[in-house]
mmCIF file of N, CA, C and O in Angstrom:
data_model
loop_
_atom_site.group_PDB
_atom_site.id
_atom_site.type_symbol
_atom_site.label_atom_id
_atom_site.label_comp_id
_atom_site.label_asym_id
_atom_site.label_seq_id
_atom_site.Cartn_x
_atom_site.Cartn_y
_atom_site.Cartn_z
ATOM 1 N N UNK A 1 -229.777 -15.480 84.588
ATOM 2 C CA UNK A 1 -229.050 -15.327 85.834
ATOM 3 C C UNK A 1 -229.439 -16.471 86.764
ATOM 4 O O UNK A 1 -230.596 -16.838 86.869
ATOM 5 N N UNK A 2 -228.465 -16.996 87.439
ATOM 6 C CA UNK A 2 -228.690 -18.124 88.339
ATOM 7 C C UNK A 2 -229.410 -17.688 89.609
ATOM 8 O O UNK A 2 -229.185 -16.610 90.128
ATOM 9 N N UNK A 3 -230.256 -18.571 90.098
ATOM 10 C CA UNK A 3 -230.965 -18.320 91.339
ATOM 11 C C UNK A 3 -230.012 -18.550 92.516
ATOM 12 O O UNK A 3 -229.208 -19.475 92.493
ATOM 13 N N UNK A 4 -230.134 -17.698 93.507
ATOM 14 C CA UNK A 4 -229.267 -17.804 94.687
ATOM 15 C C UNK A 4 -230.024 -18.567 95.767
ATOM 16 O O UNK A 4 -231.169 -18.246 96.080
ATOM 17 N N UNK A 5 -229.389 -19.566 96.335
ATOM 18 C CA UNK A 5 -230.044 -20.400 97.351
ATOM 19 C C UNK A 5 -230.288 -19.599 98.628
ATOM 20 O O UNK A 5 -229.604 -18.611 98.917
ATOM 21 N N UNK A 6 -231.270 -20.065 99.396
ATOM 22 C CA UNK A 6 -231.584 -19.415 100.670
ATOM 23 C C UNK A 6 -230.397 -19.497 101.623
ATOM 24 O O UNK A 6 -230.119 -18.549 102.355
ATOM 25 N N UNK A 7 -229.687 -20.611 101.593
ATOM 26 C CA UNK A 7 -228.522 -20.786 102.474
ATOM 27 C C UNK A 7 -227.444 -19.761 102.143
ATOM 28 O O UNK A 7 -226.844 -19.163 103.044
ATOM 29 N N UNK A 8 -227.206 -19.560 100.843
ATOM 30 C CA UNK A 8 -226.196 -18.582 100.422
ATOM 31 C C UNK A 8 -226.610 -17.172 100.819
ATOM 32 O O UNK A 8 -225.806 -16.384 101.314
ATOM 33 N N UNK A 9 -227.878 -16.843 100.623
ATOM 34 C CA UNK A 9 -228.375 -15.513 100.999
ATOM 35 C C UNK A 9 -228.226 -15.289 102.498
ATOM 36 O O UNK A 9 -227.809 -14.217 102.940
ATOM 37 N N UNK A 10 -228.559 -16.311 103.267
ATOM 38 C CA UNK A 10 -228.469 -16.205 104.720
ATOM 39 C C UNK A 10 -227.019 -16.002 105.168
ATOM 40 O O UNK A 10 -226.733 -15.164 106.032
ATOM 41 N N UNK A 11 -226.114 -16.761 104.560
ATOM 42 C CA UNK A 11 -224.695 -16.658 104.908
ATOM 43 C C UNK A 11 -224.163 -15.253 104.610
ATOM 44 O O UNK A 11 -223.494 -14.639 105.446
ATOM 45 N N UNK A 12 -224.492 -14.749 103.436
ATOM 46 C CA UNK A 12 -224.007 -13.419 103.037
ATOM 47 C C UNK A 12 -224.612 -12.343 103.937
ATOM 48 O O UNK A 12 -223.910 -11.416 104.364
ATOM 49 N N UNK A 13 -225.895 -12.460 104.248
ATOM 50 C CA UNK A 13 -226.543 -11.473 105.112
ATOM 51 C C UNK A 13 -225.904 -11.458 106.496
ATOM 52 O O UNK A 13 -225.636 -10.388 107.052
ATOM 53 N N UNK A 14 -225.641 -12.630 107.035
ATOM 54 C CA UNK A 14 -225.013 -12.714 108.359
ATOM 55 C C UNK A 14 -223.639 -12.054 108.356
ATOM 56 O O UNK A 14 -223.317 -11.255 109.242
ATOM 57 N N UNK A 15 -222.837 -12.381 107.346
ATOM 58 C CA UNK A 15 -221.495 -11.797 107.264
ATOM 59 C C UNK A 15 -221.553 -10.284 107.037
ATOM 60 O O UNK A 15 -220.776 -9.524 107.627
ATOM 61 N N UNK A 16 -222.477 -9.836 106.193
ATOM 62 C CA UNK A 16 -222.638 -8.402 105.937
ATOM 63 C C UNK A 16 -223.003 -7.672 107.223
ATOM 64 O O UNK A 16 -222.424 -6.628 107.546
ATOM 65 N N UNK A 17 -223.960 -8.223 107.955
ATOM 66 C CA UNK A 17 -224.381 -7.589 109.212
ATOM 67 C C UNK A 17 -223.233 -7.529 110.210
ATOM 68 O O UNK A 17 -223.041 -6.511 110.892
ATOM 69 N N UNK A 18 -222.468 -8.613 110.303
ATOM 70 C CA UNK A 18 -221.310 -8.616 111.205
ATOM 71 C C UNK A 18 -220.261 -7.592 110.774
ATOM 72 O O UNK A 18 -219.670 -6.911 111.609
ATOM 73 N N UNK A 19 -220.040 -7.476 109.480
ATOM 74 C CA UNK A 19 -219.080 -6.492 108.967
ATOM 75 C C UNK A 19 -219.511 -5.078 109.341
ATOM 76 O O UNK A 19 -218.695 -4.286 109.844
ATOM 77 N N UNK A 20 -220.766 -4.766 109.116
ATOM 78 C CA UNK A 20 -221.270 -3.429 109.451
ATOM 79 C C UNK A 20 -221.124 -3.162 110.950
ATOM 80 O O UNK A 20 -220.630 -2.098 111.354
ATOM 81 N N UNK A 21 -221.531 -4.133 111.746
ATOM 82 C CA UNK A 21 -221.443 -3.966 113.198
ATOM 83 C C UNK A 21 -219.999 -3.854 113.668
ATOM 84 O O UNK A 21 -219.696 -3.125 114.616
ATOM 85 N N UNK A 22 -219.083 -4.561 113.003
ATOM 86 C CA UNK A 22 -217.656 -4.487 113.360
ATOM 87 C C UNK A 22 -217.109 -3.083 113.133
ATOM 88 O O UNK A 22 -216.173 -2.662 113.810
ATOM 89 N N UNK A 23 -217.699 -2.347 112.203
ATOM 90 C CA UNK A 23 -217.289 -0.964 111.945
ATOM 91 C C UNK A 23 -218.180 0.039 112.674
ATOM 92 O O UNK A 23 -218.130 1.239 112.412
ATOM 93 N N UNK A 24 -219.023 -0.480 113.590
ATOM 94 C CA UNK A 24 -219.869 0.393 114.392
ATOM 95 C C UNK A 24 -221.011 1.017 113.605
ATOM 96 O O UNK A 24 -221.504 2.081 113.973
ATOM 97 N N UNK A 25 -221.416 0.369 112.530
ATOM 98 C CA UNK A 25 -222.482 0.894 111.669
ATOM 99 C C UNK A 25 -223.741 0.049 111.811
ATOM 100 O O UNK A 25 -223.682 -1.138 112.125
ATOM 101 N N UNK A 26 -224.865 0.655 111.524
ATOM 102 C CA UNK A 26 -226.132 -0.067 111.442
ATOM 103 C C UNK A 26 -226.166 -0.767 110.080
ATOM 104 O O UNK A 26 -226.024 -0.118 109.048
ATOM 105 N N UNK A 27 -226.351 -2.107 110.058
ATOM 106 C CA UNK A 27 -226.372 -2.836 108.790
ATOM 107 C C UNK A 27 -227.412 -2.305 107.796
ATOM 108 O O UNK A 27 -227.167 -2.262 106.594
ATOM 109 N N UNK A 28 -228.555 -1.846 108.304
ATOM 110 C CA UNK A 28 -229.581 -1.300 107.416
ATOM 111 C C UNK A 28 -229.130 0.002 106.752
ATOM 112 O O UNK A 28 -229.437 0.250 105.584
ATOM 113 N N UNK A 29 -228.392 0.820 107.501
ATOM 114 C CA UNK A 29 -227.864 2.063 106.930
ATOM 115 C C UNK A 29 -226.821 1.745 105.852
ATOM 116 O O UNK A 29 -226.782 2.387 104.803
ATOM 117 N N UNK A 30 -225.976 0.767 106.121
ATOM 118 C CA UNK A 30 -224.967 0.365 105.128
ATOM 119 C C UNK A 30 -225.640 -0.150 103.856
ATOM 120 O O UNK A 30 -225.253 0.190 102.755
ATOM 121 N N UNK A 31 -226.655 -0.973 104.060
ATOM 122 C CA UNK A 31 -227.362 -1.536 102.914
ATOM 123 C C UNK A 31 -228.031 -0.426 102.106
ATOM 124 O O UNK A 31 -228.000 -0.431 100.874
ATOM 125 N N UNK A 32 -228.599 0.536 102.794
ATOM 126 C CA UNK A 32 -229.224 1.671 102.106
ATOM 127 C C UNK A 32 -228.190 2.423 101.263
ATOM 128 O O UNK A 32 -228.450 2.763 100.106
ATOM 129 N N UNK A 33 -227.019 2.668 101.849
ATOM 130 C CA UNK A 33 -225.977 3.392 101.097
ATOM 131 C C UNK A 33 -225.519 2.590 99.874
ATOM 132 O O UNK A 33 -225.274 3.156 98.804
ATOM 133 N N UNK A 34 -225.406 1.278 100.028
ATOM 134 C CA UNK A 34 -225.034 0.433 98.883
ATOM 135 C C UNK A 34 -226.071 0.545 97.768
ATOM 136 O O UNK A 34 -225.727 0.684 96.590
ATOM 137 N N UNK A 35 -227.337 0.450 98.148
ATOM 138 C CA UNK A 35 -228.413 0.563 97.160
ATOM 139 C C UNK A 35 -228.398 1.940 96.492
ATOM 140 O O UNK A 35 -228.529 2.049 95.266
ATOM 141 N N UNK A 36 -228.240 2.975 97.298
ATOM 142 C CA UNK A 36 -228.215 4.335 96.773
ATOM 143 C C UNK A 36 -227.062 4.509 95.781
ATOM 144 O O UNK A 36 -227.241 5.051 94.684
ATOM 145 N N UNK A 37 -225.881 4.033 96.163
ATOM 146 C CA UNK A 37 -224.719 4.153 95.272
ATOM 147 C C UNK A 37 -224.928 3.395 93.969
ATOM 148 O O UNK A 37 -224.502 3.846 92.900
ATOM 149 N N UNK A 38 -225.587 2.262 94.030
ATOM 150 C CA UNK A 38 -225.874 1.475 92.825
ATOM 151 C C UNK A 38 -226.827 2.247 91.910
ATOM 152 O O UNK A 38 -226.659 2.260 90.688
ATOM 153 N N UNK A 39 -227.816 2.898 92.489
ATOM 154 C CA UNK A 39 -228.733 3.726 91.701
ATOM 155 C C UNK A 39 -227.993 4.884 91.032
ATOM 156 O O UNK A 39 -228.200 5.172 89.849
ATOM 157 N N UNK A 40 -227.111 5.523 91.782
ATOM 158 C CA UNK A 40 -226.326 6.631 91.225
ATOM 159 C C UNK A 40 -225.432 6.128 90.096
ATOM 160 O O UNK A 40 -225.354 6.756 89.031
ATOM 161 N N UNK A 41 -224.776 4.984 90.297
ATOM 162 C CA UNK A 41 -223.897 4.428 89.265
ATOM 163 C C UNK A 41 -224.640 4.127 87.970
ATOM 164 O O UNK A 41 -224.068 4.194 86.883
ATOM 165 N N UNK A 42 -225.913 3.773 88.074
ATOM 166 C CA UNK A 42 -226.726 3.448 86.896
ATOM 167 C C UNK A 42 -227.579 4.634 86.437
ATOM 168 O O UNK A 42 -228.453 4.471 85.585
ATOM 169 N N UNK A 43 -227.336 5.794 87.041
ATOM 170 C CA UNK A 43 -228.051 7.028 86.679
ATOM 171 C C UNK A 43 -229.566 6.870 86.811
ATOM 172 O O UNK A 43 -230.328 7.315 85.955
ATOM 173 N N UNK A 44 -229.992 6.232 87.887
ATOM 174 C CA UNK A 44 -231.407 5.995 88.135
ATOM 175 C C UNK A 44 -231.896 7.000 89.175
ATOM 176 O O UNK A 44 -231.271 7.182 90.218
ATOM 177 N N UNK A 45 -233.031 7.643 88.843
ATOM 178 C CA UNK A 45 -233.684 8.526 89.803
ATOM 179 C C UNK A 45 -235.193 8.338 89.666
ATOM 180 O O UNK A 45 -235.644 7.439 88.970
ATOM 181 N N UNK A 46 -235.973 9.169 90.323
ATOM 182 C CA UNK A 46 -237.435 9.029 90.290
ATOM 183 C C UNK A 46 -237.977 9.076 88.862
ATOM 184 O O UNK A 46 -238.973 8.441 88.559
ATOM 185 N N UNK A 47 -237.308 9.827 87.980
ATOM 186 C CA UNK A 47 -237.762 9.922 86.592
ATOM 187 C C UNK A 47 -237.595 8.597 85.840
ATOM 188 O O UNK A 47 -238.179 8.407 84.781
ATOM 189 N N UNK A 48 -236.826 7.693 86.378
ATOM 190 C CA UNK A 48 -236.573 6.393 85.739
ATOM 191 C C UNK A 48 -237.622 5.357 86.103
ATOM 192 O O UNK A 48 -237.661 4.275 85.505
ATOM 193 N N UNK A 49 -238.462 5.657 87.062
ATOM 194 C CA UNK A 49 -239.373 4.667 87.632
ATOM 195 C C UNK A 49 -240.285 4.025 86.584
ATOM 196 O O UNK A 49 -240.393 2.795 86.529
ATOM 197 N N UNK A 50 -240.925 4.814 85.733
ATOM 198 C CA UNK A 50 -241.841 4.269 84.734
ATOM 199 C C UNK A 50 -241.116 3.340 83.767
ATOM 200 O O UNK A 50 -241.581 2.235 83.485
ATOM 201 N N UNK A 51 -239.961 3.776 83.287
ATOM 202 C CA UNK A 51 -239.185 2.945 82.369
ATOM 203 C C UNK A 51 -238.763 1.635 83.037
ATOM 204 O O UNK A 51 -238.877 0.558 82.445
ATOM 205 N N UNK A 52 -238.321 1.700 84.282
ATOM 206 C CA UNK A 52 -237.909 0.501 85.003
ATOM 207 C C UNK A 52 -239.086 -0.456 85.219
ATOM 208 O O UNK A 52 -238.924 -1.673 85.108
ATOM 209 N N UNK A 53 -240.258 0.100 85.501
ATOM 210 C CA UNK A 53 -241.446 -0.744 85.665
ATOM 211 C C UNK A 53 -241.775 -1.460 84.356
ATOM 212 O O UNK A 53 -242.093 -2.652 84.359
ATOM 213 N N UNK A 54 -241.685 -0.730 83.247
ATOM 214 C CA UNK A 54 -241.952 -1.345 81.947
ATOM 215 C C UNK A 54 -240.924 -2.429 81.631
ATOM 216 O O UNK A 54 -241.266 -3.499 81.125
ATOM 217 N N UNK A 55 -239.667 -2.153 81.937
ATOM 218 C CA UNK A 55 -238.615 -3.143 81.697
ATOM 219 C C UNK A 55 -238.839 -4.390 82.542
ATOM 220 O O UNK A 55 -238.653 -5.514 82.068
ATOM 221 N N UNK A 56 -239.258 -4.209 83.791
ATOM 222 C CA UNK A 56 -239.519 -5.344 84.681
ATOM 223 C C UNK A 56 -240.677 -6.180 84.141
ATOM 224 O O UNK A 56 -240.619 -7.417 84.161
ATOM 225 N N UNK A 57 -241.727 -5.533 83.647
ATOM 226 C CA UNK A 57 -242.861 -6.258 83.065
ATOM 227 C C UNK A 57 -242.426 -7.043 81.831
ATOM 228 O O UNK A 57 -242.842 -8.181 81.633
ATOM 229 N N UNK A 58 -241.594 -6.439 80.988
ATOM 230 C CA UNK A 58 -241.093 -7.130 79.804
ATOM 231 C C UNK A 58 -240.264 -8.354 80.188
ATOM 232 O O UNK A 58 -240.344 -9.398 79.536
ATOM 233 N N UNK A 59 -239.473 -8.239 81.254
ATOM 234 C CA UNK A 59 -238.698 -9.388 81.737
ATOM 235 C C UNK A 59 -239.618 -10.520 82.172
ATOM 236 O O UNK A 59 -239.374 -11.689 81.872
ATOM 237 N N UNK A 60 -240.704 -10.174 82.884
ATOM 238 C CA UNK A 60 -241.664 -11.189 83.331
ATOM 239 C C UNK A 60 -242.299 -11.881 82.130
ATOM 240 O O UNK A 60 -242.414 -13.111 82.101
ATOM 241 N N UNK A 61 -242.721 -11.087 81.138
ATOM 242 C CA UNK A 61 -243.322 -11.667 79.930
ATOM 243 C C UNK A 61 -242.328 -12.559 79.205
ATOM 244 O O UNK A 61 -242.682 -13.647 78.743
ATOM 245 N N UNK A 62 -241.098 -12.096 79.100
ATOM 246 C CA UNK A 62 -240.055 -12.869 78.427
ATOM 247 C C UNK A 62 -239.820 -14.197 79.135
ATOM 248 O O UNK A 62 -239.683 -15.242 78.492
ATOM 249 N N UNK A 63 -239.784 -14.183 80.458
ATOM 250 C CA UNK A 63 -239.603 -15.419 81.227
ATOM 251 C C UNK A 63 -240.762 -16.382 81.019
ATOM 252 O O UNK A 63 -240.553 -17.591 80.889
ATOM 253 N N UNK A 64 -241.999 -15.858 80.981
ATOM 254 C CA UNK A 64 -243.167 -16.711 80.743
ATOM 255 C C UNK A 64 -243.082 -17.352 79.362
ATOM 256 O O UNK A 64 -243.352 -18.548 79.203
ATOM 257 N N UNK A 65 -242.714 -16.556 78.359
ATOM 258 C CA UNK A 65 -242.593 -17.091 77.000
ATOM 259 C C UNK A 65 -241.501 -18.151 76.925
ATOM 260 O O UNK A 65 -241.669 -19.184 76.277
ATOM 261 N N UNK A 66 -240.401 -17.907 77.601
ATOM 262 C CA UNK A 66 -239.304 -18.869 77.617
ATOM 263 C C UNK A 66 -239.752 -20.179 78.263
ATOM 264 O O UNK A 66 -239.448 -21.264 77.773
ATOM 265 N N UNK A 67 -240.487 -20.071 79.382
ATOM 266 C CA UNK A 67 -240.990 -21.270 80.065
ATOM 267 C C UNK A 67 -241.958 -22.044 79.175
ATOM 268 O O UNK A 67 -241.900 -23.270 79.107
ATOM 269 N N UNK A 68 -242.851 -21.322 78.485
ATOM 270 C CA UNK A 68 -243.798 -21.989 77.586
ATOM 271 C C UNK A 68 -243.065 -22.717 76.470
ATOM 272 O O UNK A 68 -243.417 -23.837 76.109
ATOM 273 N N UNK A 69 -242.039 -22.068 75.935
ATOM 274 C CA UNK A 69 -241.259 -22.678 74.860
ATOM 275 C C UNK A 69 -240.578 -23.951 75.367
ATOM 276 O O UNK A 69 -240.595 -24.980 74.700
ATOM 277 N N UNK A 70 -239.984 -23.876 76.554
ATOM 278 C CA UNK A 70 -239.330 -25.048 77.146
ATOM 279 C C UNK A 70 -240.343 -26.160 77.411
ATOM 280 O O UNK A 70 -240.073 -27.329 77.141
ATOM 281 N N UNK A 71 -241.524 -25.788 77.924
ATOM 282 C CA UNK A 71 -242.565 -26.783 78.181
ATOM 283 C C UNK A 71 -243.002 -27.448 76.893
ATOM 284 O O UNK A 71 -243.195 -28.668 76.845
ATOM 285 N N UNK A 72 -243.142 -26.647 75.868
ATOM 286 C CA UNK A 72 -243.552 -27.180 74.573
ATOM 287 C C UNK A 72 -242.503 -28.157 74.054
ATOM 288 O O UNK A 72 -242.821 -29.251 73.603
ATOM 289 N N UNK A 73 -241.237 -27.756 74.132
ATOM 290 C CA UNK A 73 -240.159 -28.631 73.671
ATOM 291 C C UNK A 73 -240.089 -29.899 74.513
ATOM 292 O O UNK A 73 -239.923 -30.990 73.990
ATOM 293 N N UNK A 74 -240.231 -29.761 75.814
ATOM 294 C CA UNK A 74 -240.209 -30.933 76.701
ATOM 295 C C UNK A 74 -241.405 -31.828 76.438
ATOM 296 O O UNK A 74 -241.291 -33.046 76.470
ATOM 297 N N UNK A 75 -242.550 -31.250 76.161
ATOM 298 C CA UNK A 75 -243.740 -32.030 75.835
ATOM 299 C C UNK A 75 -243.549 -32.825 74.568
ATOM 300 O O UNK A 75 -243.919 -33.990 74.475
ATOM 301 N N UNK A 76 -242.938 -32.210 73.574
ATOM 302 C CA UNK A 76 -242.651 -32.909 72.322
ATOM 303 C C UNK A 76 -241.657 -34.022 72.557
ATOM 304 O O UNK A 76 -241.790 -35.105 72.005
ATOM 305 N N UNK A 77 -240.641 -33.756 73.355
ATOM 306 C CA UNK A 77 -239.649 -34.789 73.656
ATOM 307 C C UNK A 77 -240.324 -35.980 74.327
ATOM 308 O O UNK A 77 -240.059 -37.121 73.986
ATOM 309 N N UNK A 78 -241.203 -35.704 75.295
ATOM 310 C CA UNK A 78 -241.906 -36.784 75.986
ATOM 311 C C UNK A 78 -242.775 -37.558 75.002
ATOM 312 O O UNK A 78 -242.830 -38.775 75.033
ATOM 313 N N UNK A 79 -243.458 -36.808 74.118
ATOM 314 C CA UNK A 79 -244.322 -37.456 73.138
ATOM 315 C C UNK A 79 -243.499 -38.317 72.184
ATOM 316 O O UNK A 79 -243.863 -39.446 71.888
ATOM 317 N N UNK A 80 -242.370 -37.798 71.706
ATOM 318 C CA UNK A 80 -241.507 -38.558 70.806
ATOM 319 C C UNK A 80 -240.969 -39.809 71.482
ATOM 320 O O UNK A 80 -240.904 -40.868 70.882
ATOM 321 N N UNK A 81 -240.595 -39.707 72.755
ATOM 322 C CA UNK A 81 -240.080 -40.862 73.490
ATOM 323 C C UNK A 81 -241.165 -41.909 73.680
ATOM 324 O O UNK A 81 -240.928 -43.096 73.505
ATOM 325 N N UNK A 82 -242.380 -41.478 74.022
ATOM 326 C CA UNK A 82 -243.454 -42.449 74.237
ATOM 327 C C UNK A 82 -243.827 -43.122 72.923
ATOM 328 O O UNK A 82 -244.124 -44.306 72.893
ATOM 329 N N UNK A 83 -243.779 -42.385 71.812
ATOM 330 C CA UNK A 83 -244.046 -42.975 70.503
ATOM 331 C C UNK A 83 -242.971 -43.988 70.159
ATOM 332 O O UNK A 83 -243.263 -45.090 69.688
ATOM 333 N N UNK A 84 -241.721 -43.642 70.426
ATOM 334 C CA UNK A 84 -240.608 -44.546 70.134
ATOM 335 C C UNK A 84 -240.715 -45.811 70.977
ATOM 336 O O UNK A 84 -240.480 -46.916 70.497
ATOM 337 N N UNK A 85 -241.107 -45.674 72.242
ATOM 338 C CA UNK A 85 -241.239 -46.829 73.127
ATOM 339 C C UNK A 85 -242.374 -47.729 72.647
ATOM 340 O O UNK A 85 -242.212 -48.931 72.545
ATOM 341 N N UNK A 86 -243.509 -47.137 72.295
ATOM 342 C CA UNK A 86 -244.637 -47.964 71.858
ATOM 343 C C UNK A 86 -244.320 -48.658 70.538
ATOM 344 O O UNK A 86 -244.704 -49.804 70.328
ATOM 345 N N UNK A 87 -243.589 -47.989 69.647
ATOM 346 C CA UNK A 87 -243.182 -48.637 68.394
ATOM 347 C C UNK A 87 -242.211 -49.783 68.670
ATOM 348 O O UNK A 87 -242.310 -50.854 68.075
ATOM 349 N N UNK A 88 -241.301 -49.573 69.618
ATOM 350 C CA UNK A 88 -240.346 -50.616 69.978
ATOM 351 C C UNK A 88 -241.063 -51.814 70.583
ATOM 352 O O UNK A 88 -240.748 -52.960 70.268
ATOM 353 N N UNK A 89 -242.025 -51.556 71.459
ATOM 354 C CA UNK A 89 -242.803 -52.637 72.071
ATOM 355 C C UNK A 89 -243.584 -53.399 71.003
ATOM 356 O O UNK A 89 -243.667 -54.616 71.030
ATOM 357 N N UNK A 90 -244.126 -52.665 70.044
ATOM 358 C CA UNK A 90 -244.893 -53.284 68.964
ATOM 359 C C UNK A 90 -243.987 -54.195 68.139
ATOM 360 O O UNK A 90 -244.385 -55.306 67.776
ATOM 361 N N UNK A 91 -242.779 -53.735 67.862
ATOM 362 C CA UNK A 91 -241.823 -54.520 67.092
ATOM 363 C C UNK A 91 -241.454 -55.793 67.855
ATOM 364 O O UNK A 91 -241.325 -56.872 67.266
ATOM 365 N N UNK A 92 -241.280 -55.714 69.171
ATOM 366 C CA UNK A 92 -240.917 -56.873 69.960
ATOM 367 C C UNK A 92 -242.041 -57.893 70.007
ATOM 368 O O UNK A 92 -241.807 -59.086 69.982
ATOM 369 N N UNK A 93 -243.280 -57.415 70.014
ATOM 370 C CA UNK A 93 -244.414 -58.327 70.041
ATOM 371 C C UNK A 93 -244.531 -59.103 68.737
ATOM 372 O O UNK A 93 -244.961 -60.244 68.733
ATOM 373 N N UNK A 94 -244.105 -58.476 67.641
ATOM 374 C CA UNK A 94 -244.173 -59.141 66.333
ATOM 375 C C UNK A 94 -243.137 -60.231 66.219
ATOM 376 O O UNK A 94 -243.313 -61.184 65.489
ATOM 377 N N UNK A 95 -242.032 -60.100 66.915
ATOM 378 C CA UNK A 95 -240.944 -61.089 66.838
ATOM 379 C C UNK A 95 -241.303 -62.300 67.592
ATOM 380 O O UNK A 95 -241.700 -63.239 67.618
#
């Protein structure tokens, strides 16, 4: 999932707050109802808390593993490029 910029978050929050206020509502109450409805739509209640915590931990571990894999691949790419450059320089010195 793509990261949302601070500017985008700020813009959406401002518009959301104005929308709530335009309807005479407290923006925090509206936000609470949105969150509550989302929980109901996903059938989440207090009994889901442990499972959700475990799922969140697995996501964190998965992200760390993905980052390590990318770092490893990027490290190899850098190593391969530096080897190729040094071999090229060596070839030029021989000429």
